[in-house]
Coordinates of C-alpha atoms in Angstrom, one line a residue:
Chain X
M1 CA 164.3 6.4 90.6
S2 CA 161.9 7.9 88.1
A3 CA 163.8 11.0 87.2
P4 CA 167.1 9.5 85.8
N5 CA 165.1 6.7 84.2
A6 CA 163.2 9.1 82.1
A7 CA 164.3 9.7 78.5
A8 CA 165.3 13.2 77.5
G9 CA 163.0 13.6 74.6
D10 CA 159.8 11.9 73.5
P11 CA 159.9 8.4 74.8
K12 CA 159.9 5.6 72.2
V13 CA 160.0 2.8 74.8
V14 CA 158.4 3.0 78.3
V15 CA 159.0 0.2 80.7
R16 CA 157.0 0.2 84.0
G17 CA 157.4 -2.2 86.9
L18 CA 158.7 -5.0 84.8
S19 CA 159.4 -8.3 86.7
K20 CA 160.3 -11.7 85.4
R21 CA 160.8 -15.0 87.3
F22 CA 162.4 -18.2 86.1
R23 CA 161.2 -21.5 87.5
R24 CA 163.5 -24.4 87.6
G25 CA 161.9 -27.3 89.3
R26 CA 160.6 -26.0 92.6
E27 CA 163.1 -23.2 92.7
E28 CA 162.0 -19.8 91.7
M29 CA 164.3 -17.0 90.8
L30 CA 163.5 -13.4 90.4
V31 CA 165.5 -12.4 87.3
L32 CA 164.1 -8.9 86.9
D33 CA 162.7 -6.9 89.8
A34 CA 160.4 -4.0 89.0
I35 CA 162.4 -2.4 86.2
D36 CA 161.5 1.1 85.1
L37 CA 163.1 2.5 82.0
E38 CA 162.4 4.9 79.2
I39 CA 164.2 5.1 75.9
A40 CA 163.9 8.2 73.7
R41 CA 163.2 8.1 70.0
G42 CA 166.6 7.8 68.1
E43 CA 168.5 7.2 71.3
F44 CA 171.4 4.8 71.6
V45 CA 171.1 3.0 75.0
C46 CA 173.5 0.5 76.3
I47 CA 172.4 -2.0 79.0
L48 CA 175.5 -2.8 81.0
G49 CA 175.9 -5.5 83.6
P50 CA 177.6 -8.7 84.6
S51 CA 176.5 -12.0 83.1
G52 CA 173.4 -13.3 84.8
C53 CA 172.0 -9.9 85.8
G54 CA 169.0 -10.3 83.6
K55 CA 170.0 -7.9 80.9
S56 CA 169.4 -10.3 78.1
T57 CA 166.1 -11.3 79.6
L58 CA 165.1 -7.6 79.7
L59 CA 166.1 -7.4 76.0
N60 CA 164.1 -10.5 75.1
L61 CA 161.1 -9.0 76.9
L62 CA 161.5 -5.8 74.9
G63 CA 161.8 -7.8 71.7
G64 CA 158.5 -9.5 72.5
F65 CA 160.0 -13.0 72.7
E66 CA 159.1 -13.7 76.3
E67 CA 156.3 -12.7 78.6
A68 CA 156.7 -10.7 81.8
D69 CA 155.3 -11.8 85.1
A70 CA 154.4 -8.2 86.0
G71 CA 154.7 -4.8 84.5
T72 CA 154.3 -3.4 81.1
I73 CA 156.3 -2.5 78.1
L74 CA 154.9 0.2 75.8
I75 CA 156.4 1.1 72.5
D76 CA 154.9 4.2 70.9
G77 CA 152.2 3.8 73.5
E78 CA 151.4 0.3 72.3
K79 CA 151.8 -2.8 74.5
V80 CA 154.4 -5.2 73.4
T81 CA 153.1 -8.8 73.1
R82 CA 155.1 -10.3 70.3
P83 CA 158.0 -9.7 68.0
D84 CA 157.4 -7.2 65.2
P85 CA 159.4 -6.3 62.1
R86 CA 159.4 -2.6 63.2
R87 CA 161.7 -3.7 66.0
I88 CA 164.5 -6.1 65.0
F89 CA 166.6 -8.2 67.3
V90 CA 170.2 -8.9 66.5
F91 CA 171.5 -12.0 68.1
Q92 CA 175.1 -12.7 69.0
D93 CA 175.2 -16.2 67.4
Y94 CA 172.9 -18.0 65.1
G95 CA 171.1 -14.9 64.1
I96 CA 172.0 -15.2 60.4
F97 CA 171.2 -18.4 58.6
P98 CA 174.2 -20.6 57.5
W99 CA 172.2 -22.1 54.7
A100 CA 171.6 -18.8 53.0
T101 CA 173.9 -16.5 51.1
V102 CA 174.6 -13.0 52.3
R103 CA 172.1 -11.7 49.8
E104 CA 169.4 -14.2 50.9
N105 CA 170.1 -13.4 54.6
I106 CA 169.7 -9.7 54.1
A107 CA 166.5 -10.3 52.1
L108 CA 164.9 -12.3 54.9
G109 CA 162.5 -9.5 55.9
L110 CA 161.8 -8.5 52.3
L111 CA 160.3 -11.7 51.0
R112 CA 157.0 -10.1 50.1
R113 CA 158.5 -7.1 48.3
P114 CA 158.8 -7.1 44.5
A115 CA 162.0 -8.7 43.3
K116 CA 163.4 -5.5 41.9
E117 CA 162.8 -3.5 45.0
R118 CA 164.2 -6.3 47.1
E119 CA 167.4 -6.3 45.1
E120 CA 167.8 -2.6 45.4
I121 CA 167.5 -2.7 49.1
V122 CA 169.9 -5.6 49.5
A123 CA 172.4 -3.8 47.3
R124 CA 172.1 -0.7 49.4
Y125 CA 172.8 -2.5 52.6
V126 CA 175.5 -4.7 51.2
E127 CA 177.2 -1.4 50.3
L128 CA 176.5 0.1 53.7
I129 CA 178.3 -2.7 55.5
G130 CA 181.1 -2.9 52.9
L131 CA 180.5 -6.5 51.7
Q132 CA 180.3 -5.9 48.0
G133 CA 181.6 -9.0 46.2
F134 CA 180.4 -11.3 49.0
E135 CA 176.7 -11.2 48.1
D136 CA 176.8 -14.9 47.1
S137 CA 179.0 -16.1 49.9
Y138 CA 177.7 -18.3 52.7
P139 CA 178.2 -17.2 56.4
G140 CA 180.6 -20.2 56.8
E141 CA 183.0 -18.5 54.4
L142 CA 183.0 -15.2 56.3
S143 CA 184.9 -13.9 59.3
G144 CA 183.1 -13.2 62.6
G145 CA 183.0 -9.5 62.0
M146 CA 181.6 -9.9 58.5
K147 CA 178.9 -12.2 59.8
Q148 CA 177.9 -9.7 62.4
R149 CA 177.8 -7.0 59.7
V150 CA 175.4 -9.2 57.7
A151 CA 173.2 -9.5 60.8
V152 CA 173.1 -5.7 61.1
A153 CA 172.4 -5.2 57.4
R154 CA 169.6 -7.8 57.6
A155 CA 168.1 -5.9 60.5
L156 CA 168.4 -2.5 58.8
A157 CA 167.1 -3.7 55.5
V158 CA 163.5 -3.6 56.9
S159 CA 164.0 0.0 58.1
P160 CA 163.2 -0.8 61.7
E161 CA 162.4 1.9 64.2
I162 CA 164.2 0.1 67.0
V163 CA 167.2 -2.3 66.8
F164 CA 167.8 -4.6 69.9
M165 CA 171.3 -6.0 70.1
D166 CA 172.2 -8.8 72.5
E167 CA 176.0 -8.6 72.9
P168 CA 176.3 -8.3 69.1
L169 CA 180.1 -7.9 69.2
G170 CA 180.7 -10.4 72.0
A171 CA 182.1 -13.1 69.8
L172 CA 184.6 -10.9 68.0
D173 CA 188.3 -10.4 68.8
S174 CA 189.1 -7.1 70.5
L175 CA 190.5 -5.4 67.4
T176 CA 187.5 -6.3 65.2
R177 CA 185.2 -5.2 68.0
L178 CA 186.8 -1.8 68.0
S179 CA 186.2 -1.3 64.3
M180 CA 182.7 -2.7 64.5
R181 CA 181.9 -0.2 67.2
R182 CA 182.9 2.6 64.9
E183 CA 180.9 1.1 62.1
L184 CA 177.8 0.7 64.3
L185 CA 178.0 4.4 65.3
R186 CA 178.4 5.5 61.7
I187 CA 175.3 3.5 60.7
W188 CA 173.3 4.7 63.6
Q189 CA 174.3 8.4 62.9
R190 CA 173.1 7.9 59.3
E191 CA 169.9 5.9 59.9
R192 CA 168.9 7.4 63.3
M193 CA 166.9 4.5 64.6
T194 CA 166.6 3.8 68.3
I195 CA 169.1 1.2 69.6
A196 CA 169.2 -0.8 72.8
L197 CA 172.4 -2.8 73.1
V198 CA 173.2 -5.2 75.8
T199 CA 176.9 -5.6 76.8
H200 CA 179.1 -6.5 79.7
D201 CA 181.9 -4.4 78.3
V202 CA 182.2 -1.0 80.1
D203 CA 184.2 0.6 77.3
E204 CA 181.8 -0.6 74.7
S205 CA 178.9 1.1 76.5
L206 CA 180.9 4.3 77.0
Q207 CA 181.9 4.5 73.4
L208 CA 178.5 3.8 72.0
A209 CA 175.8 5.0 74.3
D210 CA 173.9 8.2 74.8
R211 CA 173.0 6.7 78.2
V212 CA 174.3 3.6 80.0
V213 CA 171.8 1.6 82.0
V214 CA 173.8 -0.2 84.7
M215 CA 172.3 -3.4 86.0
T216 CA 173.2 -5.6 89.0
S217 CA 172.3 -9.2 89.5
R218 CA 170.1 -11.3 91.7
P219 CA 167.6 -10.0 91.4
G220 CA 168.2 -7.9 88.2
R221 CA 167.8 -4.3 89.1
I222 CA 168.8 -1.0 87.6
A223 CA 171.7 0.3 89.7
G224 CA 171.8 3.6 87.9
I225 CA 171.6 5.3 84.6
V226 CA 174.6 7.3 83.4
P227 CA 174.2 9.9 80.6
V228 CA 177.3 10.1 78.4
A229 CA 177.3 13.6 77.1
L230 CA 180.6 13.2 75.2
P231 CA 180.8 13.9 71.4
H232 CA 181.9 11.2 69.0
P233 CA 184.6 10.0 68.4
R234 CA 185.1 9.4 72.1
D235 CA 188.7 9.4 73.4
P236 CA 189.1 6.7 76.0
G237 CA 192.2 8.6 77.3
S238 CA 190.3 11.8 78.1
P239 CA 189.6 12.7 81.8
A240 CA 185.9 13.0 81.2
Y241 CA 185.7 9.5 79.8
N242 CA 187.6 8.1 82.7
A243 CA 185.5 9.8 85.2
L244 CA 182.4 8.2 83.6
K245 CA 184.2 4.9 83.5
R246 CA 184.9 5.1 87.2
Q247 CA 181.3 5.9 87.8
L248 CA 180.2 2.9 85.9
F249 CA 182.5 0.6 87.8
E250 CA 181.3 2.0 91.0
L251 CA 177.7 1.3 90.1
L252 CA 178.6 -2.2 89.1
G253 CA 180.3 -2.6 92.4
V254 CA 183.6 -3.7 90.8
R255 CA 187.1 -2.2 91.2
A256 CA 188.5 -1.0 88.0
D257 CA 192.2 -1.5 88.9
V258 CA 193.8 -4.9 88.9
Chain O
M1 CA 198.0 -73.3 43.6
S2 CA 197.6 -73.5 47.4
L3 CA 201.3 -72.7 47.9
G4 CA 200.9 -69.6 45.7
A5 CA 198.0 -68.4 47.8
L6 CA 200.1 -69.0 51.0
V7 CA 203.0 -67.0 49.6
T8 CA 200.6 -64.2 48.5
A9 CA 199.0 -64.1 51.9
A10 CA 202.5 -63.9 53.6
L11 CA 203.6 -61.1 51.2
A12 CA 200.4 -59.1 51.9
A13 CA 200.9 -59.5 55.7
V14 CA 204.5 -58.3 55.3
A15 CA 203.3 -55.3 53.3
I16 CA 200.8 -54.4 56.1
V17 CA 203.5 -54.6 58.7
A18 CA 206.1 -52.8 56.6
S19 CA 203.7 -49.9 55.7
R20 CA 204.4 -48.2 59.0
G21 CA 207.5 -46.7 57.4
L22 CA 205.4 -45.2 54.5
R23 CA 203.9 -41.8 54.3
Q24 CA 200.3 -41.5 55.1
R25 CA 199.3 -41.0 51.4
A26 CA 201.2 -44.1 50.4
Q27 CA 199.6 -46.0 53.2
A28 CA 196.2 -45.0 51.9
V29 CA 197.0 -46.8 48.7
V30 CA 199.1 -49.7 50.0
L31 CA 197.0 -50.8 53.0
P32 CA 193.6 -51.3 51.4
I33 CA 195.3 -53.2 48.5
A34 CA 197.4 -55.4 50.9
T35 CA 194.4 -56.1 53.1
G36 CA 192.3 -57.0 50.1
V37 CA 195.0 -59.3 48.8
L38 CA 195.4 -60.9 52.2
L39 CA 191.6 -61.5 52.5
L40 CA 191.4 -63.0 49.0
A41 CA 194.4 -65.3 49.7
L42 CA 192.9 -66.4 53.0
W43 CA 189.5 -67.0 51.4
H44 CA 191.2 -69.1 48.7
L45 CA 193.1 -71.2 51.3
W46 CA 190.1 -71.7 53.4
A47 CA 187.8 -72.6 50.4
E48 CA 190.4 -75.1 49.2
S49 CA 190.7 -76.7 52.6
T50 CA 187.0 -77.5 52.5
R51 CA 187.3 -79.4 49.3
Y52 CA 187.0 -83.1 49.4
Q53 CA 187.0 -86.1 47.0
I54 CA 184.4 -88.8 46.5
A55 CA 185.6 -92.2 45.3
T56 CA 182.9 -94.4 44.0
P57 CA 184.0 -97.8 42.8
G58 CA 183.9 -98.0 39.0
E59 CA 183.7 -94.3 38.6
P60 CA 186.4 -91.6 38.3
V61 CA 187.2 -89.8 41.6
R62 CA 185.1 -86.6 41.9
T63 CA 186.2 -83.4 43.6
V64 CA 183.5 -81.6 45.6
E65 CA 184.0 -78.0 46.5
V66 CA 182.0 -76.9 49.5
F67 CA 182.8 -73.3 49.5
P68 CA 183.6 -71.5 46.2
T69 CA 187.1 -70.1 45.8
P70 CA 187.6 -66.5 44.6
E71 CA 188.4 -67.8 41.1
R72 CA 185.2 -69.8 40.9
T73 CA 183.3 -66.8 42.2
L74 CA 184.8 -64.6 39.4
V75 CA 183.7 -67.2 36.8
A76 CA 180.2 -67.2 38.4
F77 CA 180.2 -63.4 38.2
R78 CA 181.0 -63.5 34.5
E79 CA 178.2 -66.0 34.0
L80 CA 175.7 -63.7 35.6
L81 CA 177.0 -60.8 33.6
S82 CA 176.8 -62.7 30.3
D83 CA 173.4 -64.2 30.7
G84 CA 172.0 -60.8 31.7
R85 CA 170.8 -61.8 35.1
L86 CA 173.2 -59.5 36.9
V87 CA 171.8 -56.4 35.2
R88 CA 168.2 -57.5 35.3
Y89 CA 168.2 -58.5 38.9
S90 CA 170.2 -55.5 40.0
I91 CA 167.7 -53.2 38.3
A92 CA 164.8 -55.2 39.9
S93 CA 166.3 -54.7 43.3
L94 CA 167.2 -51.1 42.8
F95 CA 163.7 -50.4 41.5
R96 CA 162.1 -51.8 44.7
V97 CA 164.5 -49.9 46.9
A98 CA 164.0 -46.7 45.0
V99 CA 160.2 -46.8 45.2
G100 CA 160.1 -47.9 48.9
F101 CA 162.8 -45.4 49.9
L102 CA 161.3 -42.4 48.0
L103 CA 157.9 -43.2 49.4
A104 CA 159.4 -43.3 52.9
A105 CA 161.1 -39.9 52.3
A106 CA 157.9 -38.4 50.8
I107 CA 155.9 -39.3 53.8
G108 CA 158.6 -39.4 56.5
I109 CA 160.1 -35.9 55.9
P110 CA 156.8 -33.9 56.1
L111 CA 155.7 -36.0 59.0
G112 CA 159.0 -35.5 60.8
L113 CA 158.9 -31.8 60.2
W114 CA 155.4 -31.6 61.6
A115 CA 156.1 -33.8 64.6
G116 CA 159.3 -31.8 65.3
W117 CA 157.6 -28.5 65.1
S118 CA 154.2 -29.1 66.8
T119 CA 154.0 -30.5 70.3
R120 CA 150.5 -31.7 69.6
A121 CA 151.7 -33.6 66.5
S122 CA 154.6 -35.0 68.5
Y123 CA 152.3 -36.3 71.2
S124 CA 150.0 -37.9 68.7
I125 CA 152.6 -39.5 66.4
N126 CA 155.8 -40.0 68.3
P127 CA 154.8 -42.8 70.7
F128 CA 153.7 -44.9 67.9
V129 CA 156.8 -44.2 65.7
Q130 CA 159.0 -45.1 68.7
A131 CA 157.0 -48.2 69.4
L132 CA 157.1 -49.5 65.8
R133 CA 160.7 -48.5 65.2
P134 CA 162.4 -51.3 67.1
I135 CA 160.5 -54.0 65.2
S136 CA 162.7 -55.3 62.4
P137 CA 161.2 -54.8 59.0
L138 CA 161.8 -58.5 58.5
A139 CA 159.2 -59.2 61.1
W140 CA 156.7 -57.6 58.8
I141 CA 157.3 -60.1 56.0
P142 CA 154.5 -62.4 56.8
I143 CA 152.1 -59.5 57.2
A144 CA 153.3 -57.9 54.0
T145 CA 152.8 -61.2 52.1
L146 CA 149.4 -61.5 53.5
A147 CA 148.5 -58.0 52.6
F148 CA 150.1 -57.7 49.2
G149 CA 150.7 -61.3 48.1
I150 CA 153.9 -62.4 46.5
R151 CA 154.4 -59.3 44.5
D152 CA 156.7 -56.2 44.2
E153 CA 154.4 -54.4 46.6
A154 CA 155.3 -56.7 49.4
A155 CA 159.0 -56.1 49.0
I156 CA 158.5 -52.4 48.5
F157 CA 156.5 -52.3 51.7
I158 CA 159.3 -53.9 53.6
I159 CA 161.8 -51.4 52.2
F160 CA 159.4 -48.6 53.0
L161 CA 159.3 -49.7 56.7
G162 CA 163.0 -50.0 56.9
S163 CA 163.6 -46.4 55.6
F164 CA 160.6 -44.7 57.1
F165 CA 161.6 -44.8 60.8
P166 CA 165.1 -43.4 60.5
I167 CA 163.8 -40.6 58.2
V168 CA 160.9 -39.6 60.6
T169 CA 163.0 -39.8 63.7
G170 CA 166.0 -38.0 62.1
T171 CA 163.8 -35.2 60.7
M172 CA 162.0 -34.8 64.0
T173 CA 165.2 -34.5 65.9
A174 CA 166.6 -32.1 63.4
V175 CA 163.7 -29.7 63.8
R176 CA 163.8 -30.0 67.6
S177 CA 167.5 -29.3 67.9
M178 CA 167.2 -26.1 65.9
P179 CA 168.7 -23.1 67.7
V180 CA 165.9 -20.9 69.1
A181 CA 167.4 -17.8 67.5
Y182 CA 166.6 -19.1 64.0
V183 CA 162.9 -19.2 64.8
R184 CA 162.9 -16.0 66.8
S185 CA 164.6 -14.2 63.9
A186 CA 162.0 -15.6 61.5
H187 CA 159.1 -14.4 63.8
N188 CA 160.8 -11.1 64.2
F189 CA 160.9 -10.5 60.5
G190 CA 157.2 -11.3 60.3
L191 CA 157.6 -14.6 58.3
R192 CA 154.3 -16.4 57.8
K193 CA 153.8 -20.1 58.5
F194 CA 154.7 -21.3 55.1
E195 CA 157.6 -18.9 54.7
L196 CA 158.9 -20.0 58.1
L197 CA 158.8 -23.6 56.9
A198 CA 160.4 -23.0 53.5
H199 CA 163.0 -20.4 54.6
V200 CA 163.9 -21.5 58.1
V201 CA 162.7 -24.8 59.4
F202 CA 163.3 -27.0 56.4
P203 CA 166.8 -25.6 55.4
A204 CA 167.9 -25.7 59.1
A205 CA 166.9 -29.3 59.3
L206 CA 168.2 -30.3 55.9
P207 CA 171.7 -31.5 56.8
Q208 CA 170.4 -33.8 59.5
I209 CA 167.6 -34.9 57.1
I210 CA 170.3 -35.9 54.6
T211 CA 172.1 -37.8 57.2
S212 CA 168.9 -39.7 58.0
L213 CA 168.3 -40.4 54.3
R214 CA 171.8 -41.9 54.1
I215 CA 171.1 -44.2 57.1
A216 CA 167.6 -45.0 55.7
L217 CA 169.0 -45.9 52.3
G218 CA 171.6 -48.2 53.9
V219 CA 168.8 -50.0 55.8
A220 CA 166.7 -50.2 52.7
W221 CA 169.5 -51.9 50.8
L222 CA 170.2 -54.1 53.8
V223 CA 166.7 -55.5 54.0
I224 CA 166.1 -55.8 50.2
V225 CA 167.7 -59.3 50.2
A226 CA 165.4 -60.6 52.8
A227 CA 162.4 -58.9 51.3
E228 CA 163.2 -60.7 48.0
M229 CA 163.9 -64.0 49.4
N230 CA 160.2 -64.4 50.0
A231 CA 159.4 -66.1 46.7
I232 CA 159.6 -63.1 44.5
Q233 CA 161.0 -64.2 41.1
S234 CA 163.6 -61.5 40.5
G235 CA 166.2 -59.4 42.3
L236 CA 169.5 -60.0 43.9
G237 CA 167.9 -61.5 47.0
F238 CA 166.0 -63.9 44.9
L239 CA 169.2 -64.8 43.1
I240 CA 170.8 -65.8 46.3
V241 CA 168.0 -68.1 47.4
D242 CA 167.5 -69.4 43.9
A243 CA 171.2 -70.2 43.3
R244 CA 171.2 -72.3 46.5
N245 CA 167.9 -74.0 45.9
M246 CA 168.6 -74.8 42.2
G247 CA 171.7 -76.8 42.4
M248 CA 173.8 -75.6 45.4
R249 CA 175.4 -72.9 43.3
Y250 CA 177.3 -71.2 46.1
D251 CA 179.6 -69.5 43.6
L252 CA 176.6 -67.6 42.4
V253 CA 175.6 -66.9 46.0
V254 CA 178.9 -65.3 46.8
A255 CA 179.0 -63.4 43.5
A256 CA 175.6 -62.0 44.2
M257 CA 176.7 -61.0 47.8
L258 CA 179.7 -59.1 46.4
V259 CA 177.4 -57.3 43.9
I260 CA 175.1 -56.3 46.7
G261 CA 178.0 -54.9 48.7
A262 CA 179.3 -53.0 45.7
I263 CA 175.9 -51.5 44.9
G264 CA 175.6 -50.6 48.6
I265 CA 178.8 -48.6 48.4
G266 CA 177.6 -46.9 45.3
L267 CA 174.3 -45.9 46.8
D268 CA 176.0 -44.5 49.9
F269 CA 178.4 -42.5 47.6
L270 CA 175.4 -41.0 45.8
V271 CA 173.7 -39.9 49.0
R272 CA 176.9 -38.4 50.3
R273 CA 177.1 -36.2 47.2
L274 CA 174.0 -34.4 48.6
E275 CA 176.2 -33.2 51.5
R276 CA 178.1 -31.0 49.1
I277 CA 175.1 -28.9 48.0
D278 CA 176.0 -25.3 48.8
S279 CA 173.1 -24.7 51.2
V280 CA 173.7 -27.7 53.4
R281 CA 177.5 -27.8 53.5
W282 CA 177.4 -25.8 56.8
G283 CA 175.9 -28.8 58.5
F284 CA 178.8 -31.0 57.5
T285 CA 181.8 -28.9 58.3
K286 CA 183.2 -28.2 61.7
E287 CA 184.4 -24.7 62.3

């Protein structure tokens, strides 16, 4: 398994033998079983799998929010033990604060910077996500897509080396999701940070990722890693795209036709 | 007089029944007025029915009113207004409620935040909060009198107890029910302890804290009357006891009761205005 799990370039993230159990009463469940994975610097990786396959748990471990039962996670050769502003986690819901304005939300990681610098950074990222004019709006006044953009801007404002995204577009309608994917790619191509994004949407992973890590459930294991060597923008009608799509469905053990 | 009240009551009842045909907005105006009129008329009829006459030989026949009518109560209200007692006593009661309530908030909110956040604090504090909470503040009156004497402090202590427990419990629950993603985000962005409290924990809990303040102020106003009945020489509670003891002035009693009710509504209205602050509105609107 080690060959396809290795990242192409200089690995930013190295996961070795990572296992995680959940205990509920007397029952014990193996959620992640000996995961090996490498993510290269500046790479966009999607972790694809059905719900309950442990992909979110894997991401939480990478983010430093939970502790593994076995195995290690190294980022830049350093063991991950806790969350760190160099690696920002974007949540599907509840990530941004409803009591704070767009401006205040984006400034969350900039509290100790001088006011002037903070304002400049916030202005830059408000512009990047195209929310000029909404700086003083509260999340409750924004659409789902706008909220998710604020979450992304808040993450990017601290110039993280890695961004972890847990189904960041899952709560959006399918049309907004499409335009958000495009936006995410545009931002990634500009900022060139490393991204690990968890999704259960095959198309999402194929349109975004350099490599797709396919997971299966009970226990959560990596079924295979599929490099997507197509240039952006990726046409979902092209034969190459569809060949990859079939490969992903096969790894997931699901039939693509209905 | 009595016939007039009967007719009024009948008309009000008809208005309530007939209002089915009205639009909702018209109902919102007609129904409360009609119910109010109906209640007033029934009150009047009932008060009149308790009236009786005393005939002593050699003296003119005397009419004794047991329960005051609405008219008598209005006269009593004017009396309280003109002799200054209404304002003086209201201020006295409001002062005690304000001090007790603010004290309870000043201690209860930080304590609730702490007990909601730290498991150790919760283990140390919560059992005692929960054990003391079901004891009515009124049960503390003898102890309060023993400790503070017949002074403002005793009444303020009772108010404090009445408001303290809803505030601590509400704040604690608010912190505990906070979505884990809020705290994770804060840790992720490297917020320090105080920043976490000021920028995340407190604002996240604030809507529920405001709700608990609203409940607490309601309780505080509820117990003020009893707190002041205990021989304190001012306040609306004192007025009620005093009016009865000094000459069976039940018209003053009822007038004072209505004033207490009106001020209670006013206080609730004031706290509810807090719900409209920009940074807490999210907690009061359903998406």
